[in-house]
Short mmCIF file of C-alpha atoms and ligand atoms in Angstrom, two decimals:
data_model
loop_
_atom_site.label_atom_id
_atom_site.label_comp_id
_atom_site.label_asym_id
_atom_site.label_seq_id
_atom_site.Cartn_x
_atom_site.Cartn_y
_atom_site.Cartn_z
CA UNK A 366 0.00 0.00 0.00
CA UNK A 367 1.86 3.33 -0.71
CA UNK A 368 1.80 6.40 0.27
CA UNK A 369 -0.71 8.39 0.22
CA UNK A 370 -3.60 5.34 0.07
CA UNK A 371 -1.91 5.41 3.59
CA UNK A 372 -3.21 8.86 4.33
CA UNK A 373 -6.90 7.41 3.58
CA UNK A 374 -6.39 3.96 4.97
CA UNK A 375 -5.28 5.48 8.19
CA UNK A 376 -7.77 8.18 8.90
CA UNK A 377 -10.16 5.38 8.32
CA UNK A 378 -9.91 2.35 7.42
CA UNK A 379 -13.35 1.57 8.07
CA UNK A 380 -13.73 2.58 4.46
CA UNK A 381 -12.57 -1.32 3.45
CA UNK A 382 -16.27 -3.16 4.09
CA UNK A 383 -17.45 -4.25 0.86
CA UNK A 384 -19.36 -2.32 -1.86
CA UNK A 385 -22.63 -4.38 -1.23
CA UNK A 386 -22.13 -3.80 2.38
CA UNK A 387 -21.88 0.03 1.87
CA UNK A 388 -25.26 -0.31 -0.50
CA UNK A 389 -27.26 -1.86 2.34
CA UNK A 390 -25.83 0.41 4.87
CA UNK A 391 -26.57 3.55 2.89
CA UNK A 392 -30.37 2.17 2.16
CA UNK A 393 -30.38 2.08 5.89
CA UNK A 394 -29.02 5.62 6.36
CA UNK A 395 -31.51 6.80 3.84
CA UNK A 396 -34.11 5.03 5.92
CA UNK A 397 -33.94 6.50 9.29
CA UNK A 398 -31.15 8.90 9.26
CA UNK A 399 -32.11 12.63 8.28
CA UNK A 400 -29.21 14.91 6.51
CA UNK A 401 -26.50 15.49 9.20
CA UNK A 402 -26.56 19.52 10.46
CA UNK A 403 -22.70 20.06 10.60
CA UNK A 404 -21.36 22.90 12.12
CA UNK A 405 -18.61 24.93 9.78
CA UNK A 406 -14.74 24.14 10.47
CA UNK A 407 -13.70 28.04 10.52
CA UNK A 408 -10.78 26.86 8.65
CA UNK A 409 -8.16 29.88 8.20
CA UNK A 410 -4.67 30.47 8.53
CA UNK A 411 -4.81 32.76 10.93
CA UNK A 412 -6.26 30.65 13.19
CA UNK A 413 -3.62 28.21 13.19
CA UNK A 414 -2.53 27.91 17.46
CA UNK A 415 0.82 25.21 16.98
CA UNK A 416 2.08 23.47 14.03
CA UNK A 417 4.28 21.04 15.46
CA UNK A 418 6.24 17.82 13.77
CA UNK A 419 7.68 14.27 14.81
CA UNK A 420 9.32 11.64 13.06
CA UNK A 421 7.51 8.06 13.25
CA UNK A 422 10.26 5.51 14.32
CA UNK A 423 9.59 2.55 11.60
CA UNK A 424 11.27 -0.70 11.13
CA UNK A 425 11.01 -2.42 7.65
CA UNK A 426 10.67 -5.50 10.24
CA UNK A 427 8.05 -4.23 12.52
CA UNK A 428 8.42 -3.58 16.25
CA UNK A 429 11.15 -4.59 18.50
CA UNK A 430 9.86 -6.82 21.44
CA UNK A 431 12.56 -8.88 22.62
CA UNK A 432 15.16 -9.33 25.66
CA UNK A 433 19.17 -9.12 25.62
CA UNK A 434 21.46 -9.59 28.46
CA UNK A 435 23.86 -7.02 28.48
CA UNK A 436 26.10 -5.36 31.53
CA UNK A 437 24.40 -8.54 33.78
CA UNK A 438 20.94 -6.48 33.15
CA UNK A 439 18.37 -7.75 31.48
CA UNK A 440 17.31 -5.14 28.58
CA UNK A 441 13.66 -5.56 27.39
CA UNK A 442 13.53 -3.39 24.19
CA UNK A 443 9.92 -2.09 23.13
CA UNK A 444 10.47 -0.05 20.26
CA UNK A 445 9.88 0.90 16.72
CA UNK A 446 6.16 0.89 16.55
CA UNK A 447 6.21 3.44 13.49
CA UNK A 448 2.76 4.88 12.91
CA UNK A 449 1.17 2.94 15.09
CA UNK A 450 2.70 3.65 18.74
CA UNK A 451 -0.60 4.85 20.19
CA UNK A 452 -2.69 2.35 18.92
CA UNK A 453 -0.57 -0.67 19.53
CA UNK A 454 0.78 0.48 22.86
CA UNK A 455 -1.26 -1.74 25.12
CA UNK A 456 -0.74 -4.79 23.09
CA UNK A 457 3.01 -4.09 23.09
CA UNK A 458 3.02 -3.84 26.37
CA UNK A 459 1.50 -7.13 27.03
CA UNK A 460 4.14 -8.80 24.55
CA UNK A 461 6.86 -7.38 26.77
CA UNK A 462 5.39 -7.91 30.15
CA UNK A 463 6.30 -11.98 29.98
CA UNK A 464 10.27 -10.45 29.57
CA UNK A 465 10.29 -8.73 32.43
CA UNK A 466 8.28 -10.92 34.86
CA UNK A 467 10.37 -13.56 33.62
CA UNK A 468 13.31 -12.02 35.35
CA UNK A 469 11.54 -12.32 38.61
CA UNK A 470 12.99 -8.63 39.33
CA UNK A 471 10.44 -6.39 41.13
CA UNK A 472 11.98 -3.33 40.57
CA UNK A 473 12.52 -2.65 36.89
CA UNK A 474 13.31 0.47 34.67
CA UNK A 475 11.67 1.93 31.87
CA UNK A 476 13.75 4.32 30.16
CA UNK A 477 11.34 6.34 27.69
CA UNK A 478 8.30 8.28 28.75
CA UNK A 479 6.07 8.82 25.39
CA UNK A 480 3.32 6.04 24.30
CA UNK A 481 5.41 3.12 24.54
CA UNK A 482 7.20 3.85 27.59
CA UNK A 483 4.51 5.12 29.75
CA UNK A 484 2.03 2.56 28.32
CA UNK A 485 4.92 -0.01 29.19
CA UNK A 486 4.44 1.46 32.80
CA UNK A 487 1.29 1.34 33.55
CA UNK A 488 0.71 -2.80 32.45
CA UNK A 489 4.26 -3.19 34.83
CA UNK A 490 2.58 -1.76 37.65
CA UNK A 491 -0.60 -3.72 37.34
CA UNK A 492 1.45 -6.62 37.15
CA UNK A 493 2.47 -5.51 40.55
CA UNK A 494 5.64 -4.34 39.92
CA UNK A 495 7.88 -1.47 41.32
CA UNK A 496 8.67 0.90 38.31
CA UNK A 497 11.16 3.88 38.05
CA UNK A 498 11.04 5.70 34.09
CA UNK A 499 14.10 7.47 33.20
CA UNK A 500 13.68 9.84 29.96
CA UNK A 501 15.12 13.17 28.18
CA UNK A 502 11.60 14.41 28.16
CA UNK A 503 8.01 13.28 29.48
CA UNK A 504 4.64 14.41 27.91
CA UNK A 505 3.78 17.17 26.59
CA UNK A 506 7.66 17.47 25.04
CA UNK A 507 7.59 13.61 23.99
CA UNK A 508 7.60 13.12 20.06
CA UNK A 509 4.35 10.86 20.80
CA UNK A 510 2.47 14.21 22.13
CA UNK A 511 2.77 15.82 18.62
CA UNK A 512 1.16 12.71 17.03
CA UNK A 513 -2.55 12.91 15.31
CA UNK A 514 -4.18 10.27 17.88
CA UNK A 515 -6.10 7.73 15.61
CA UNK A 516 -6.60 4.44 16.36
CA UNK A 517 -4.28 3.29 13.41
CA UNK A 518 -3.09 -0.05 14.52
CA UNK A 519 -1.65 -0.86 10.91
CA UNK A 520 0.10 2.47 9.93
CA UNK A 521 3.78 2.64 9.31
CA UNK A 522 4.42 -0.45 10.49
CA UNK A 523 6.13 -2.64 8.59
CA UNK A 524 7.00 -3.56 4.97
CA UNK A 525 5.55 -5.72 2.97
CA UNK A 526 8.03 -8.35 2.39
CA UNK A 527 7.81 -8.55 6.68
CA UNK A 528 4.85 -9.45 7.07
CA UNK A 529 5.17 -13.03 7.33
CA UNK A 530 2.12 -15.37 8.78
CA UNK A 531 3.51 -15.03 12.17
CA UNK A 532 4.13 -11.16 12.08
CA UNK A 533 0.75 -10.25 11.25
CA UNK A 534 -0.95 -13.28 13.63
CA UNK A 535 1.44 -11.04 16.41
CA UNK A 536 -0.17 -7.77 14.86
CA UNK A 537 -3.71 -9.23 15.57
CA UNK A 538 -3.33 -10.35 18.85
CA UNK A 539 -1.24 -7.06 20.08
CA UNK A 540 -4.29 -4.64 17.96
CA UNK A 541 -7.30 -6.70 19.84
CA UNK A 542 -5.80 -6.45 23.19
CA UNK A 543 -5.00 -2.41 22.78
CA UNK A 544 -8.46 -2.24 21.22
CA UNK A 545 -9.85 -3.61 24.45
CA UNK A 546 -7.63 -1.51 26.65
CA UNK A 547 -8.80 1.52 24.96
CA UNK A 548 -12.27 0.95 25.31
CA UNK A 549 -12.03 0.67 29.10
CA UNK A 550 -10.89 4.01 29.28
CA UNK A 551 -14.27 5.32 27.64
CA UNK A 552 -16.53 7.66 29.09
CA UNK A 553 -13.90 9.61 31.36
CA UNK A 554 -13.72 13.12 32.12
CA UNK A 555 -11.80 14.66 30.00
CA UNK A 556 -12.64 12.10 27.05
CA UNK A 557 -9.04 10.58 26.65
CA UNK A 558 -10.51 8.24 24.49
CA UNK A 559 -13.55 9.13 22.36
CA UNK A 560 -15.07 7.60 19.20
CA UNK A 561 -16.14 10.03 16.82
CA UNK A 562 -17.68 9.75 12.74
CA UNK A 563 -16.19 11.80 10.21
CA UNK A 564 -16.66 12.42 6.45
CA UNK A 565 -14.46 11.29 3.24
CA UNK A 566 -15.07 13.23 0.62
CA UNK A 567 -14.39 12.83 -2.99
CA UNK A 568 -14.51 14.96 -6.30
CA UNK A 569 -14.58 11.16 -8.21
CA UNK A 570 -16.15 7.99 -7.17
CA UNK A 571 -14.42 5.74 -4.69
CA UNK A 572 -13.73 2.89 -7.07
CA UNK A 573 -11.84 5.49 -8.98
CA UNK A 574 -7.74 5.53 -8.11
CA UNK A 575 -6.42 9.18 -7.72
CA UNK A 576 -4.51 9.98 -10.44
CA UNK A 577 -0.72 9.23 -9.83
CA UNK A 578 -1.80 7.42 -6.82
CA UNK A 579 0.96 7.09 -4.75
CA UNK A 580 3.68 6.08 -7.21
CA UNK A 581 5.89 9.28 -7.12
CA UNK A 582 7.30 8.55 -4.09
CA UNK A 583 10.24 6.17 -1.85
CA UNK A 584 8.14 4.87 0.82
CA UNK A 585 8.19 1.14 0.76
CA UNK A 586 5.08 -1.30 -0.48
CA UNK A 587 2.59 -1.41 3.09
CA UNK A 588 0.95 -4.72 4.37
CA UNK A 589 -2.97 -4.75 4.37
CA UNK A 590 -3.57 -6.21 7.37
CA UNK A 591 -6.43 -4.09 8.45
CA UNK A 592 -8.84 -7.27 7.10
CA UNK A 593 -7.35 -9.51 10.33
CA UNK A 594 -9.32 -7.13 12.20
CA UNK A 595 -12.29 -5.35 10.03
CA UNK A 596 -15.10 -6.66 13.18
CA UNK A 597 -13.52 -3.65 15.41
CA UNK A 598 -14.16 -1.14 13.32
CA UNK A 599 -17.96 -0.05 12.38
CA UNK A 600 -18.56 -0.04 8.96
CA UNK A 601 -18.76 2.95 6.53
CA UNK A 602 -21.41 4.25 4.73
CA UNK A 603 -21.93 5.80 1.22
CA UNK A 604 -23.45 8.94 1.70
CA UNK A 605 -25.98 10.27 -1.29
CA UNK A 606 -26.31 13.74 -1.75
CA UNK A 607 -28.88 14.78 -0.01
CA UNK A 608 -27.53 12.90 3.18
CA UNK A 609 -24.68 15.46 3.76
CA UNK A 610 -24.13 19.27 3.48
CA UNK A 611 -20.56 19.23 1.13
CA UNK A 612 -20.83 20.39 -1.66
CA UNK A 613 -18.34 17.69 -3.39
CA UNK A 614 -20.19 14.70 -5.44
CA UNK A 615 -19.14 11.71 -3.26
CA UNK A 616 -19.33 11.03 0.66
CA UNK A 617 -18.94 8.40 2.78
CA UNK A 618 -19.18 8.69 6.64
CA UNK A 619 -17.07 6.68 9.08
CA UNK A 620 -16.66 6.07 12.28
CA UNK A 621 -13.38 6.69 13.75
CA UNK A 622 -12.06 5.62 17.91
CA UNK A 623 -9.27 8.94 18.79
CA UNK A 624 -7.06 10.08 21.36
CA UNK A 625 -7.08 12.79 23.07
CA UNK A 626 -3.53 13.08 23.61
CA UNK A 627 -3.40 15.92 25.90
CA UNK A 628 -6.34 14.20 28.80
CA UNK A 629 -4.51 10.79 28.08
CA UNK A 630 -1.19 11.23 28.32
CA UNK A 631 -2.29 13.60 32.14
CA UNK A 632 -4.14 10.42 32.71
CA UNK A 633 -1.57 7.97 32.11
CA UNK A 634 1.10 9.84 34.21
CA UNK A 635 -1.32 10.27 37.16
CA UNK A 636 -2.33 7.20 37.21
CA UNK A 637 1.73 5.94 36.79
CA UNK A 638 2.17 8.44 39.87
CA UNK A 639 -0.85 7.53 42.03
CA UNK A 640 0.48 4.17 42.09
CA UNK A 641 4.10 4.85 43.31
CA UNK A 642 5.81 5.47 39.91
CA UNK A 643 8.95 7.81 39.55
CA UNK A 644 10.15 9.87 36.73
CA UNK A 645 13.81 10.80 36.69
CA UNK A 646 15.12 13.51 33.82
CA UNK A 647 18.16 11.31 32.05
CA UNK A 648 19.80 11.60 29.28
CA UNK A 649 21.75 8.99 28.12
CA UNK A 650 24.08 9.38 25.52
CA UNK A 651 25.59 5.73 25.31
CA UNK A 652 24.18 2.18 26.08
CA UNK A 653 26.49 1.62 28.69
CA UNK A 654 25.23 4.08 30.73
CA UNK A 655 22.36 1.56 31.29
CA UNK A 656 24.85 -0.53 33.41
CA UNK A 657 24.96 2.45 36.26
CA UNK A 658 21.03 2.15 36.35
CA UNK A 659 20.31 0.62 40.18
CA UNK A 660 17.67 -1.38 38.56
CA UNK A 661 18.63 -4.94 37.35
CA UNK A 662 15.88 -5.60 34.64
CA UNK A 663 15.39 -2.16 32.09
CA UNK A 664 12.81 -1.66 29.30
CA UNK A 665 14.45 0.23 26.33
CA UNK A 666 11.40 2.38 25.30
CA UNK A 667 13.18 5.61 23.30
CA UNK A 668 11.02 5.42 20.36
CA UNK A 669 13.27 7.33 17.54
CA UNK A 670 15.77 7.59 20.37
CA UNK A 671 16.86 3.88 19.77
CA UNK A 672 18.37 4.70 16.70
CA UNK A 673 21.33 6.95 18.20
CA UNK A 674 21.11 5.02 21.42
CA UNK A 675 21.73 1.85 20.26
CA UNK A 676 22.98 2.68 17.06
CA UNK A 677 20.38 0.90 15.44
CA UNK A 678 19.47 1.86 11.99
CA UNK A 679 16.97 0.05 11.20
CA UNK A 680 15.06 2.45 12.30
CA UNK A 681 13.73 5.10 9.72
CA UNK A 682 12.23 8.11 10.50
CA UNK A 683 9.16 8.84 9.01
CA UNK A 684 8.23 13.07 9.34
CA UNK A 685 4.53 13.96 10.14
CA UNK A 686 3.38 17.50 10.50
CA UNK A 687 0.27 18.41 12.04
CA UNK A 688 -1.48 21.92 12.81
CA UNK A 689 -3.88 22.51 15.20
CA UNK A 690 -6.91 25.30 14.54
CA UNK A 691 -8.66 27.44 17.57
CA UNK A 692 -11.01 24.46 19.01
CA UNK A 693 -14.38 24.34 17.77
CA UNK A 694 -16.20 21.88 20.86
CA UNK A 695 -19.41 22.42 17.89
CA UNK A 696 -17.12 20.54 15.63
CA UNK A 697 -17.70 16.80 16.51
CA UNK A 698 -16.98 15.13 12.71
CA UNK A 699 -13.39 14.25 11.39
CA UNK A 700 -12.98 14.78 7.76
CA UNK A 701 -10.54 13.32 4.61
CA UNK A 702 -10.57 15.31 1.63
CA UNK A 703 -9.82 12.84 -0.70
CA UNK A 704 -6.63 13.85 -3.30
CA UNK A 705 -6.52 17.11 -1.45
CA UNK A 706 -3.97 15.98 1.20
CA UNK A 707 -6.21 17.41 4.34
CA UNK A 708 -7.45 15.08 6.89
CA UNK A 709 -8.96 16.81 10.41
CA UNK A 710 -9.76 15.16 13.86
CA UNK A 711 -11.27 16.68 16.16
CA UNK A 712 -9.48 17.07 19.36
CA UNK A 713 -10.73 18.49 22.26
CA UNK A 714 -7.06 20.57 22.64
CA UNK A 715 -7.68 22.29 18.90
CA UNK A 716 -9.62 21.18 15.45
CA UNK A 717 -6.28 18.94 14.33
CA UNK A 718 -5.25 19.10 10.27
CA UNK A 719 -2.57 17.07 8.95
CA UNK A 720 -1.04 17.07 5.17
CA UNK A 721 1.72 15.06 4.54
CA UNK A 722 5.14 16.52 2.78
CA UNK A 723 6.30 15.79 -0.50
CA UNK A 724 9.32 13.94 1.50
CA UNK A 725 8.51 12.50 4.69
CA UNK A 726 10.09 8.99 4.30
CA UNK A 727 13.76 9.12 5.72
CA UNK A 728 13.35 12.51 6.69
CA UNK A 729 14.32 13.18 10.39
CA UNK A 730 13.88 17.09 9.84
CA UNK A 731 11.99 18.23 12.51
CA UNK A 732 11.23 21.92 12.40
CA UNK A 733 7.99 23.14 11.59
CA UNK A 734 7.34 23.96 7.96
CA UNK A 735 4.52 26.61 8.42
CA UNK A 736 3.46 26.93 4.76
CA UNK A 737 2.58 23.17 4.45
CA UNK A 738 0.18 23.62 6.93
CA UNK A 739 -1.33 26.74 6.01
CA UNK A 740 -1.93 25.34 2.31
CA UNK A 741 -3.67 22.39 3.85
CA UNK A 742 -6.02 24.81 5.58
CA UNK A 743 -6.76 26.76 2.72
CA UNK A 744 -7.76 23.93 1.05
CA UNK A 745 -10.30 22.47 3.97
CA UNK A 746 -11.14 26.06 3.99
CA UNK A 747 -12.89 25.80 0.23
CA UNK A 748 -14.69 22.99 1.37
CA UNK A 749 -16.77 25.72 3.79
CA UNK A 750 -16.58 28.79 1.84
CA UNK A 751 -19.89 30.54 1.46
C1 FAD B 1442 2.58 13.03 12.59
C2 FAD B 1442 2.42 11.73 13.30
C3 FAD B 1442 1.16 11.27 13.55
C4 FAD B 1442 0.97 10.05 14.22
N1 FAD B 1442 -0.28 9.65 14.47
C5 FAD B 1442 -0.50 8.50 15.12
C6 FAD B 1442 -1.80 8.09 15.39
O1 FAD B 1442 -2.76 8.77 15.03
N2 FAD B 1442 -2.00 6.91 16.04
C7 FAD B 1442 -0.93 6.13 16.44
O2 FAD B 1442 -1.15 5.07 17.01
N3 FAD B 1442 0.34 6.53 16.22
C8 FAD B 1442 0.58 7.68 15.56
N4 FAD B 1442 1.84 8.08 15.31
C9 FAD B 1442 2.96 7.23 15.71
C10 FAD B 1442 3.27 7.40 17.17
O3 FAD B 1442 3.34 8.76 17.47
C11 FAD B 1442 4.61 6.71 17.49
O4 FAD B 1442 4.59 5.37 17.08
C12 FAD B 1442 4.85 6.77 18.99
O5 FAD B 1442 4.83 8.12 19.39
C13 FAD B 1442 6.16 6.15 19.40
O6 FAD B 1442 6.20 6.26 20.81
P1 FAD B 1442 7.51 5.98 21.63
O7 FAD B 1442 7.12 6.00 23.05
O8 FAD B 1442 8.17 4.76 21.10
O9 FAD B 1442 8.48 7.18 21.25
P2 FAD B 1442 8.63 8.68 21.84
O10 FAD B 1442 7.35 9.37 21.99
O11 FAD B 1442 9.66 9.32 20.96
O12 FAD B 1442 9.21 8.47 23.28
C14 FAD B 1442 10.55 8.13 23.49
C15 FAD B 1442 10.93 8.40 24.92
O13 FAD B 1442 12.28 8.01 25.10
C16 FAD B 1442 13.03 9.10 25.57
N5 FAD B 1442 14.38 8.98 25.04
C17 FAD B 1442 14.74 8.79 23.75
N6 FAD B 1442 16.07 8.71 23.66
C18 FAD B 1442 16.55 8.85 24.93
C19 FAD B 1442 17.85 8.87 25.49
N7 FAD B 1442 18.93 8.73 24.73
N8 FAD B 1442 17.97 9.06 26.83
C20 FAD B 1442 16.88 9.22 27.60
N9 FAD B 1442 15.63 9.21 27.13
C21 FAD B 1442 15.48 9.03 25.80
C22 FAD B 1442 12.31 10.34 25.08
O14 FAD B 1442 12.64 11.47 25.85
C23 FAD B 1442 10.86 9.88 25.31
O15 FAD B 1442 10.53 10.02 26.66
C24 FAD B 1442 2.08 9.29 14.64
C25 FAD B 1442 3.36 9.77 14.40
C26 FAD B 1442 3.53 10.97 13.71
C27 FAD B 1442 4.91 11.47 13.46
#
């Protein structure tokens, strides 16, 4: 799957159900649902409040769950999760938790503080054990904080040729058990976790490829595993005309679980606190520095980080930018404006719009580039003009 099928896939792959499927459900919709009243995105530049930018830490060969001895520690690495970290992080976890307990260590350290790593915590200390993170920076400053916060179990995360039987049997298994972690935490203040539906729009019909569709550019061929799992997601529905307000020929609605970031990462460190958890600032610059760690047994949860740290590079970084507009708590729908690069969530911290570069595989650049963004609202912003 390339590139920017990714964009659409991701945002929502509850697109995939089959055309019949979308007939009957539409019938349906036309049945009993009356045209959805939308409130306007106020999409505008100048009402852009952060554009900020991370770099997805992807492996050709997926995620790195596995144990090393090394320095007479045991070193538990959880890392690598690509576009997926959020999602997956639960199910992870669970992989890794066997690695530690089987070192029979109650004390253990988790160096790394963004999804993974705080994730990684929280399963550790409901296994009832003692845990200390070490990290360069903790939420909001993590690169997981700047991510879009879709469930996107399948994004980024390995290639093609890696997805062997057994890889994607793993994927399963780690995306059901995150799915069912995540929808414990529904219904919270705050909303953490929310499910919302959302609009993909199109100027041609669905069956139709984009033109040039994703060929022009060096990211790798993308497993489909998103069938293994299709009974998690609800199914989308084509839209006719007169069942939305856009004024673009073809619509489907989905429906779409999200993050808020901002109340989940809060919630995950209070939670990590409440029950006895410590954060220590560290920055380590070589492996070895591990070995001074009191703790015996150490989970190696630096995301990106890995590849310096461990000198592993094998890890790719993959740039994302996002922007986020003045929140709009009226604005409850997501949107993908199909071959227009623009896909919005919206988060409770700011309506969120991402557009991806022309570049962003193997590119570790992470400064802001202001015009990308601004284009991509522009564009959304035609979708509302009057
Ligand atoms: C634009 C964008 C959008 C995304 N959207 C989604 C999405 O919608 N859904 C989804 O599931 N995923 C998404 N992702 C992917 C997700 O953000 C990542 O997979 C995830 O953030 C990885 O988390 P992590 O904890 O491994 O890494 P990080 O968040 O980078 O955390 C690494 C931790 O290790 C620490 N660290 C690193 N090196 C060192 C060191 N040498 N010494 C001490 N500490 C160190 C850091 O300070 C930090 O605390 C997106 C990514 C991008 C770029």
């Amino acid at each position: 799957m390339h590139r920017r099928d990714l964009l659409l896939r991701s945002a929502s792959t509850a697109l995939a159900a089959l055309p019949g499927t979308h007939a009957r459900a539409a019938d349906q919709a036309a049945a009993f649902a009356p045209p959805a009243a939308l409130a306007p995105i106020r999409a505008r530049p100048d009402r852009i409040i952060d554009v900020s930018v991370c770099t997805r830490p992807f492996r050709a060969q997926g995620p790195r769950i596995e144990a090393e001895r090394r320095f007479g520690k045991t070193i538990v690495h959880n890392y690598g999760h690509g576009g997926s970290g959020w999602s997956l992080s639960w199910g992870a976890a669970m992989f890794a938790l066997p690695l530690l307990l089987a070192t029979r260590e109650r004390h253990i350290a988790i160096v790394g503080c963004g999804a993974i790593g705080l994730t990684m915590a929280r399963v550790a200390q409901r296994a009832g054990l003692r845990v200390h993170i070490y990290c360069k920076e903790r939420p909001p400053e993590v690169r997981s904080s700047a991510a879009t916060g879709m469930w996107s179990p399948e994004s980024r995360l390995c290639t093609l040729e890696h997805a062997t039987p057994a890889f994607a049997q793993q994927w399963e298994a780690m995306a059901r058990s995150s799915f069912k972690a995540f929808q414990r935490l529904l219904g919270l203040p705050g909303d953490p976790i929310g499910w919302h539906d959302g609009y993909t729009l199109s100027d041609i019909p669905f069956d139709q490829p984009l033109p040039g569709n994703g060929h022009s550019n060096d990211e790798p061929e993308y497993p489909d595993l998103e069938a293994r799992i299709r009974d998690l997601r609800p199914r989308s529905v084509v839209l006719a005309p007169h069942e939305h307000p856009f004024r673009v020929p073809h619509a489907r609605r989905y429906t779409q679980m999200t993050f808020n970031l901002a109340a989940y990462s809060r919630l995950l460190l209070d939670e990590f606190m409440r029950d006895g958890g410590e954060i220590e600032q560290r920055d380590f610059v070589h492996l070895r520095q591990f070995a001074g760690l009191k703790e015996r047994t150490i989970v190696n949860a630096t995301g990106y980080g890995a590849r310096a740290l461990l000198g592993d590079h094998s890890i790719i970084p993959v740039r994302g930018q996002t922007a986020r507009l003045v929140p709009q708590p009226e604005v409850s729908y997501g949107l993908i404006y199909r071959g227009h690069n623009v896909v919005v969530v919206p988060r409770r911290d700011g309506l969120l719009v991402q557009a991806q570069g022309e570049r962003d595989f193997g590119n570790h650049n992470t400064e802001p580039d202001r015009g990308l963004s601004e284009a991509a609202v522009e564009r959304l912003g035609r979708l509302f003009a009057a």
